[in-house]
Amino acid sequence: MFPTPIAKQSRSRQLTYQTLLPVALILWLLPLIAVALFSIKPGSDFAAGNYWGWPSSFEGLTNYGKVFFESNMPRYLMNSVFITLLTVLGAIALSSMAGFALGIYKFKGNLLIFFMFIAGNFVPFQILMVPVRDLTISLGMYDSIQGLVLFHVAFQTGFCTLFMRNFIRALPFPLIEAARVEGVAEWRIFFFVVLPLMKPALAALAVLVFTFIWNDYFWAVVLTQGPSAQPVTAGITEFNSQFRAAYHLMSAGSIVAAFPPVAMFFLMQKHFIAGLTLGAVK
């Protein structure tokens, strides 16, 4: 049923694996390598067809300087930081409480409410585009950070509740029963008994939601326009009109935009892996 670990397979298969793994890694990273290489080249190299060759001159400081000081990139980055952090905090806070209620309490309609939480995740984004845009306009939240944050929180809460509810159901229930016998209030059980046990899950979920929201492009384009509220993923497209197809500057901006989620993953890698694997083995 399960594949045999590579360490237990024949020597020929191990050599094949060791040979193909670096090749697959290079092919996977090839687009990122190309973007990083273009970000330190002058614009004339692209016009001359020097795509993969050695840069005619190293213009990394110049290119990144223009991105930060001659464009709205700092504003876009700050918008992304506000949108992402507020969404992560809101979605995790709501889903933790909803997961606690759905995972601990057994009442009529529990499963129906749980299905309602996750039903929205099965609806394609394109179907929601027009009604969500019209709703934000009617509420006066179109092209605003608040509107984008509220939508992301509402949409991410379903997935986060699924994650939290299943995690909480795997916790040792006798701890909660012991607290109830001692007369501890339910809200204190949540904050002082359940929440500390959920730290690995909270860390893993924070990394996932951070990555989802930071890299979102579809809703950033649909619900915002202009530097006042656009996140960095949508703001990079402004370079086309501002710098007239300056691919070296767009490459530098793309590297800057991709750095925060990568840094977030490496900083939280230990907690992320622990949260995903907790409960996988007895």
GROMACS .gro file of N, CA and C in nm, residues 136-255:
model
  360
  136THR      N    1  -1.910   4.458  -0.210
  136THR     CA    2  -1.814   4.554  -0.154
  136THR      C    3  -1.847   4.696  -0.199
  137ILE      N    4  -1.897   4.712  -0.322
  137ILE     CA    5  -1.935   4.845  -0.370
  137ILE      C    6  -2.055   4.897  -0.291
  138SER      N    7  -2.155   4.810  -0.271
  138SER     CA    8  -2.275   4.854  -0.199
  138SER      C    9  -2.245   4.886  -0.053
  139LEU      N   10  -2.145   4.821   0.004
  139LEU     CA   11  -2.106   4.847   0.143
  139LEU      C   12  -2.007   4.962   0.156
  140GLY      N   13  -1.962   5.017   0.044
  140GLY     CA   14  -1.865   5.125   0.046
  140GLY      C   15  -1.725   5.079   0.080
  141MET      N   16  -1.696   4.954   0.056
  141MET     CA   17  -1.565   4.898   0.090
  141MET      C   18  -1.484   4.859  -0.033
  142TYR      N   19  -1.530   4.896  -0.150
  142TYR     CA   20  -1.452   4.864  -0.270
  142TYR      C   21  -1.325   4.948  -0.272
  143ASP      N   22  -1.217   4.887  -0.317
  143ASP     CA   23  -1.086   4.953  -0.323
  143ASP      C   24  -1.043   5.002  -0.184
  144SER      N   25  -1.055   4.913  -0.087
  144SER     CA   26  -1.012   4.947   0.049
  144SER      C   27  -0.948   4.824   0.111
  145ILE      N   28  -0.854   4.849   0.202
  145ILE     CA   29  -0.789   4.739   0.272
  145ILE      C   30  -0.890   4.666   0.359
  146GLN      N   31  -0.983   4.739   0.421
  146GLN     CA   32  -1.082   4.675   0.508
  146GLN      C   33  -1.169   4.576   0.431
  147GLY      N   34  -1.212   4.616   0.310
  147GLY     CA   35  -1.295   4.526   0.231
  147GLY      C   36  -1.223   4.399   0.193
  148LEU      N   37  -1.095   4.411   0.152
  148LEU     CA   38  -1.019   4.293   0.113
  148LEU      C   39  -0.992   4.203   0.234
  149VAL      N   40  -0.964   4.264   0.349
  149VAL     CA   41  -0.938   4.185   0.470
  149VAL      C   42  -1.064   4.110   0.512
  150LEU      N   43  -1.179   4.177   0.513
  150LEU     CA   44  -1.303   4.111   0.555
  150LEU      C   45  -1.338   3.996   0.462
  151PHE      N   46  -1.317   4.014   0.332
  151PHE     CA   47  -1.346   3.904   0.241
  151PHE      C   48  -1.253   3.787   0.266
  152HIS      N   49  -1.123   3.814   0.279
  152HIS     CA   50  -1.028   3.705   0.302
  152HIS      C   51  -1.058   3.633   0.432
  153VAL      N   52  -1.091   3.708   0.537
  153VAL     CA   53  -1.122   3.644   0.666
  153VAL      C   54  -1.244   3.554   0.651
  154ALA      N   55  -1.347   3.604   0.583
  154ALA     CA   56  -1.469   3.525   0.566
  154ALA      C   57  -1.442   3.399   0.485
  155PHE      N   58  -1.362   3.412   0.382
  155PHE     CA   59  -1.340   3.297   0.295
  155PHE      C   60  -1.242   3.198   0.355
  156GLN      N   61  -1.141   3.245   0.428
  156GLN     CA   62  -1.043   3.155   0.487
  156GLN      C   63  -1.093   3.086   0.614
  157THR      N   64  -1.194   3.144   0.679
  157THR     CA   65  -1.242   3.086   0.804
  157THR      C   66  -1.296   2.945   0.784
  158GLY      N   67  -1.354   2.916   0.668
  158GLY     CA   68  -1.406   2.783   0.644
  158GLY      C   69  -1.297   2.677   0.646
  159PHE      N   70  -1.191   2.700   0.569
  159PHE     CA   71  -1.079   2.605   0.568
  159PHE      C   72  -1.013   2.595   0.705
  160CYS      N   73  -0.994   2.710   0.769
  160CYS     CA   74  -0.929   2.710   0.900
  160CYS      C   75  -1.014   2.638   1.004
  161THR      N   76  -1.146   2.651   0.996
  161THR     CA   77  -1.234   2.581   1.089
  161THR      C   78  -1.225   2.430   1.069
  162LEU      N   79  -1.220   2.386   0.945
  162LEU     CA   80  -1.200   2.244   0.916
  162LEU      C   81  -1.071   2.194   0.980
  163PHE      N   82  -0.965   2.270   0.965
  163PHE     CA   83  -0.835   2.232   1.021
  163PHE      C   84  -0.840   2.228   1.173
  164MET      N   85  -0.896   2.332   1.234
  164MET     CA   86  -0.898   2.343   1.380
  164MET      C   87  -0.993   2.241   1.443
  165ARG      N   88  -1.108   2.222   1.384
  165ARG     CA   89  -1.205   2.127   1.441
  165ARG      C   90  -1.148   1.986   1.444
  166ASN      N   91  -1.084   1.945   1.336
  166ASN     CA   92  -1.026   1.811   1.333
  166ASN      C   93  -0.909   1.798   1.431
  167PHE      N   94  -0.833   1.905   1.447
  167PHE     CA   95  -0.722   1.901   1.542
  167PHE      C   96  -0.772   1.894   1.685
  168ILE      N   97  -0.873   1.974   1.717
  168ILE     CA   98  -0.925   1.977   1.853
  168ILE      C   99  -0.989   1.843   1.890
  169ARG      N  100  -1.054   1.778   1.795
  169ARG     CA  101  -1.117   1.649   1.823
  169ARG      C  102  -1.014   1.542   1.857
  170ALA      N  103  -0.887   1.564   1.817
  170ALA     CA  104  -0.783   1.467   1.848
  170ALA      C  105  -0.715   1.493   1.982
  171LEU      N  106  -0.751   1.603   2.049
  171LEU     CA  107  -0.690   1.634   2.179
  171LEU      C  108  -0.744   1.540   2.287
  172PRO      N  109  -0.667   1.521   2.395
  172PRO     CA  110  -0.715   1.433   2.504
  172PRO      C  111  -0.835   1.494   2.576
  173PHE      N  112  -0.952   1.435   2.554
  173PHE     CA  113  -1.075   1.490   2.610
  173PHE      C  114  -1.081   1.483   2.763
  174PRO      N  115  -1.013   1.386   2.828
  174PRO     CA  116  -1.016   1.385   2.976
  174PRO      C  117  -0.963   1.513   3.040
  175LEU      N  118  -0.874   1.584   2.974
  175LEU     CA  119  -0.827   1.711   3.028
  175LEU      C  120  -0.941   1.812   3.040
  176ILE      N  121  -1.024   1.816   2.937
  176ILE     CA  122  -1.137   1.909   2.936
  176ILE      C  123  -1.241   1.865   3.041
  177GLU      N  124  -1.265   1.734   3.049
  177GLU     CA  125  -1.360   1.685   3.148
  177GLU      C  126  -1.312   1.714   3.290
  178ALA      N  127  -1.181   1.701   3.313
  178ALA     CA  128  -1.127   1.729   3.447
  178ALA      C  129  -1.146   1.876   3.482
  179ALA      N  130  -1.126   1.965   3.385
  179ALA     CA  131  -1.146   2.108   3.410
  179ALA      C  132  -1.292   2.138   3.440
  180ARG      N  133  -1.384   2.071   3.371
  180ARG     CA  134  -1.526   2.094   3.396
  180ARG      C  135  -1.566   2.045   3.534
  181VAL      N  136  -1.509   1.932   3.574
  181VAL     CA  137  -1.539   1.880   3.708
  181VAL      C  138  -1.494   1.979   3.815
  182GLU      N  139  -1.384   2.048   3.790
  182GLU     CA  140  -1.334   2.147   3.885
  182GLU      C  141  -1.412   2.277   3.881
  183GLY      N  142  -1.510   2.286   3.790
  183GLY     CA  143  -1.594   2.405   3.783
  183GLY      C  144  -1.536   2.519   3.701
  184VAL      N  145  -1.441   2.489   3.614
  184VAL     CA  146  -1.379   2.593   3.531
  184VAL      C  147  -1.478   2.635   3.422
  185ALA      N  148  -1.490   2.764   3.400
  185ALA     CA  149  -1.580   2.815   3.296
  185ALA      C  150  -1.531   2.771   3.158
  186GLU      N  151  -1.626   2.762   3.063
  186GLU     CA  152  -1.592   2.714   2.930
  186GLU      C  153  -1.492   2.805   2.860
  187TRP      N  154  -1.507   2.935   2.879
  187TRP     CA  155  -1.415   3.026   2.812
  187TRP      C  156  -1.275   3.013   2.870
  188ARG      N  157  -1.263   2.981   2.997
  188ARG     CA  158  -1.131   2.959   3.057
  188ARG      C  159  -1.072   2.825   3.010
  189ILE      N  160  -1.158   2.726   2.989
  189ILE     CA  161  -1.110   2.600   2.934
  189ILE      C  162  -1.050   2.623   2.795
  190PHE      N  163  -1.118   2.706   2.716
  190PHE     CA  164  -1.068   2.734   2.582
  190PHE      C  165  -0.933   2.804   2.587
  191PHE      N  166  -0.922   2.909   2.669
  191PHE     CA  167  -0.801   2.990   2.670
  191PHE      C  168  -0.684   2.924   2.743
  192PHE      N  169  -0.713   2.850   2.849
  192PHE     CA  170  -0.605   2.801   2.935
  192PHE      C  171  -0.579   2.651   2.924
  193VAL      N  172  -0.670   2.577   2.861
  193VAL     CA  173  -0.649   2.433   2.845
  193VAL      C  174  -0.631   2.397   2.697
  194VAL      N  175  -0.727   2.436   2.614
  194VAL     CA  176  -0.724   2.395   2.474
  194VAL      C  177  -0.625   2.477   2.392
  195LEU      N  178  -0.627   2.610   2.408
  195LEU     CA  179  -0.543   2.695   2.325
  195LEU      C  180  -0.394   2.664   2.338
  196PRO      N  181  -0.339   2.641   2.458
  196PRO     CA  182  -0.197   2.606   2.465
  196PRO      C  183  -0.163   2.476   2.392
  197LEU      N  184  -0.256   2.381   2.388
  197LEU     CA  185  -0.233   2.255   2.317
  197LEU      C  186  -0.240   2.272   2.166
  198MET      N  187  -0.296   2.384   2.121
  198MET     CA  188  -0.315   2.408   1.978
  198MET      C  189  -0.201   2.486   1.915
  199LYS      N  190  -0.096   2.516   1.990
  199LYS     CA  191   0.012   2.599   1.936
  199LYS      C  192   0.073   2.543   1.808
  200PRO      N  193   0.103   2.412   1.798
  200PRO     CA  194   0.157   2.362   1.670
  200PRO      C  195   0.060   2.381   1.554
  201ALA      N  196  -0.069   2.357   1.579
  201ALA     CA  197  -0.168   2.375   1.473
  201ALA      C  198  -0.181   2.521   1.435
  202LEU      N  199  -0.177   2.610   1.533
  202LEU     CA  200  -0.186   2.753   1.505
  202LEU      C  201  -0.068   2.800   1.421
  203ALA      N  202   0.052   2.751   1.452
  203ALA     CA  203   0.170   2.789   1.375
  203ALA      C  204   0.161   2.739   1.232
  204ALA      N  205   0.121   2.612   1.214
  204ALA     CA  206   0.109   2.557   1.079
  204ALA      C  207   0.003   2.631   0.998
  205LEU      N  208  -0.109   2.661   1.062
  205LEU     CA  209  -0.217   2.731   0.992
  205LEU      C  210  -0.177   2.874   0.960
  206ALA      N  211  -0.102   2.938   1.048
  206ALA     CA  212  -0.058   3.075   1.022
  206ALA      C  213   0.032   3.081   0.899
  207VAL      N  214   0.121   2.983   0.884
  207VAL     CA  215   0.208   2.980   0.766
  207VAL      C  216   0.127   2.958   0.639
  208LEU      N  217   0.031   2.866   0.644
  208LEU     CA  218  -0.051   2.838   0.526
  208LEU      C  219  -0.133   2.961   0.484
  209VAL      N  220  -0.203   3.020   0.580
  209VAL     CA  221  -0.288   3.135   0.548
  209VAL      C  222  -0.203   3.254   0.504
  210PHE      N  223  -0.089   3.275   0.570
  210PHE     CA  224   0.001   3.384   0.530
  210PHE      C  225   0.041   3.368   0.383
  211THR      N  226   0.079   3.246   0.345
  211THR     CA  227   0.120   3.222   0.208
  211THR      C  228   0.005   3.241   0.110
  212PHE      N  229  -0.114   3.189   0.144
  212PHE     CA  230  -0.231   3.203   0.057
  212PHE      C  231  -0.263   3.350   0.031
  213ILE      N  232  -0.270   3.429   0.138
  213ILE     CA  233  -0.314   3.567   0.125
  213ILE      C  234  -0.206   3.653   0.060
  214TRP      N  235  -0.081   3.633   0.098
  214TRP     CA  236   0.025   3.716   0.039
  214TRP      C  237   0.035   3.694  -0.112
  215ASN      N  238   0.018   3.571  -0.157
  215ASN     CA  239   0.031   3.539  -0.299
  215ASN      C  240  -0.097   3.556  -0.378
  216ASP      N  241  -0.204   3.599  -0.311
  216ASP     CA  242  -0.331   3.616  -0.383
  216ASP      C  243  -0.321   3.727  -0.487
  217TYR      N  244  -0.363   3.696  -0.607
  217TYR     CA  245  -0.364   3.795  -0.715
  217TYR      C  246  -0.506   3.820  -0.765
  218PHE      N  247  -0.586   3.715  -0.771
  218PHE     CA  248  -0.720   3.725  -0.829
  218PHE      C  249  -0.804   3.829  -0.757
  219TRP      N  250  -0.820   3.812  -0.624
  219TRP     CA  251  -0.907   3.904  -0.550
  219TRP      C  252  -0.842   4.041  -0.532
  220ALA      N  253  -0.709   4.046  -0.535
  220ALA     CA  254  -0.642   4.175  -0.527
  220ALA      C  255  -0.676   4.261  -0.649
  221VAL      N  256  -0.692   4.198  -0.765
  221VAL     CA  257  -0.727   4.272  -0.886
  221VAL      C  258  -0.876   4.303  -0.890
  222VAL      N  259  -0.959   4.210  -0.843
  222VAL     CA  260  -1.104   4.227  -0.850
  222VAL      C  261  -1.154   4.334  -0.752
  223LEU      N  262  -1.097   4.338  -0.631
  223LEU     CA  263  -1.153   4.422  -0.525
  223LEU      C  264  -1.074   4.550  -0.499
  224THR      N  265  -0.962   4.571  -0.566
  224THR     CA  266  -0.884   4.692  -0.542
  224THR      C  267  -0.835   4.749  -0.674
  225GLN      N  268  -0.801   4.875  -0.669
  225GLN     CA  269  -0.738   4.940  -0.784
  225GLN      C  270  -0.663   5.064  -0.733
  226GLY      N  271  -0.536   5.074  -0.770
  226GLY     CA  272  -0.457   5.188  -0.726
  226GLY      C  273  -0.375   5.159  -0.602
  227PRO      N  274  -0.273   5.240  -0.578
  227PRO     CA  275  -0.179   5.216  -0.468
  227PRO      C  276  -0.238   5.227  -0.329
  228SER      N  277  -0.354   5.287  -0.313
  228SER     CA  278  -0.407   5.308  -0.178
  228SER      C  279  -0.444   5.178  -0.109
  229ALA      N  280  -0.481   5.075  -0.185
  229ALA     CA  281  -0.524   4.950  -0.122
  229ALA      C  282  -0.466   4.826  -0.188
  230GLN      N  283  -0.406   4.838  -0.305
  230GLN     CA  284  -0.358   4.719  -0.374
  230GLN      C  285  -0.240   4.655  -0.302
  231PRO      N  286  -0.240   4.521  -0.289
  231PRO     CA  287  -0.123   4.452  -0.236
  231PRO      C  288  -0.015   4.440  -0.342
  232VAL      N  289   0.098   4.384  -0.303
  232VAL     CA  290   0.214   4.384  -0.391
  232VAL      C  291   0.194   4.298  -0.514
  233THR      N  292   0.116   4.190  -0.505
  233THR     CA  293   0.097   4.102  -0.620
  233THR      C  294   0.028   4.174  -0.736
  234ALA      N  295  -0.069   4.259  -0.703
  234ALA     CA  296  -0.136   4.337  -0.806
  234ALA      C  297  -0.058   4.462  -0.841
  235GLY      N  298   0.017   4.517  -0.746
  235GLY     CA  299   0.090   4.641  -0.770
  235GLY      C  300   0.204   4.626  -0.868
  236ILE      N  301   0.262   4.505  -0.878
  236ILE     CA  302   0.374   4.486  -0.970
  236ILE      C  303   0.333   4.512  -1.113
  237THR      N  304   0.206   4.486  -1.146
  237THR     CA  305   0.161   4.509  -1.283
  237THR      C  306   0.168   4.656  -1.321
  238GLU      N  307   0.174   4.745  -1.222
  238GLU     CA  308   0.187   4.888  -1.252
  238GLU      C  309   0.320   4.918  -1.321
  239PHE      N  310   0.420   4.832  -1.299
  239PHE     CA  311   0.550   4.855  -1.361
  239PHE      C  312   0.540   4.856  -1.513
  240ASN      N  313   0.441   4.782  -1.569
  240ASN     CA  314   0.426   4.780  -1.714
  240ASN      C  315   0.400   4.920  -1.770
  241SER      N  316   0.316   4.995  -1.700
  241SER     CA  317   0.285   5.130  -1.749
  241SER      C  318   0.387   5.232  -1.701
  242GLN      N  319   0.442   5.212  -1.581
  242GLN     CA  320   0.535   5.312  -1.526
  242GLN      C  321   0.671   5.306  -1.593
  243PHE      N  322   0.723   5.183  -1.616
  243PHE     CA  323   0.857   5.168  -1.670
  243PHE      C  324   0.860   5.114  -1.812
  244ARG      N  325   0.742   5.096  -1.874
  244ARG     CA  326   0.731   5.055  -2.014
  244ARG      C  327   0.809   4.926  -2.042
  245ALA      N  328   0.756   4.816  -1.996
  245ALA     CA  329   0.812   4.683  -2.021
  245ALA      C  330   0.957   4.672  -1.975
  246ALA      N  331   0.988   4.727  -1.860
  246ALA     CA  332   1.123   4.714  -1.804
  246ALA      C  333   1.128   4.582  -1.727
  247TYR      N  334   1.165   4.476  -1.797
  247TYR     CA  335   1.157   4.343  -1.738
  247TYR      C  336   1.258   4.325  -1.625
  248HIS      N  337   1.369   4.397  -1.633
  248HIS     CA  338   1.466   4.385  -1.524
  248HIS      C  339   1.411   4.443  -1.394
  249LEU      N  340   1.332   4.551  -1.404
  249LEU     CA  341   1.271   4.609  -1.285
  249LEU      C  342   1.154   4.525  -1.234
  250MET      N  343   1.078   4.468  -1.328
  250MET     CA  344   0.970   4.379  -1.287
  250MET      C  345   1.026   4.254  -1.218
  251SER      N  346   1.140   4.206  -1.266
  251SER     CA  347   1.204   4.091  -1.203
  251SER      C  348   1.249   4.125  -1.062
  252ALA      N  349   1.308   4.243  -1.046
  252ALA     CA  350   1.350   4.286  -0.912
  252ALA      C  351   1.230   4.300  -0.819
  253GLY      N  352   1.121   4.356  -0.870
  253GLY     CA  353   1.000   4.368  -0.789
  253GLY      C  354   0.941   4.233  -0.752
  254SER      N  355   0.948   4.138  -0.844
  254SER     CA  356   0.896   4.004  -0.816
  254SER      C  357   0.977   3.935  -0.708
  255ILE      N  358   1.109   3.952  -0.709
  255ILE     CA  359   1.192   3.893  -0.606
  255ILE      C  360   1.159   3.953  -0.470
   0.00000   0.00000   0.00000
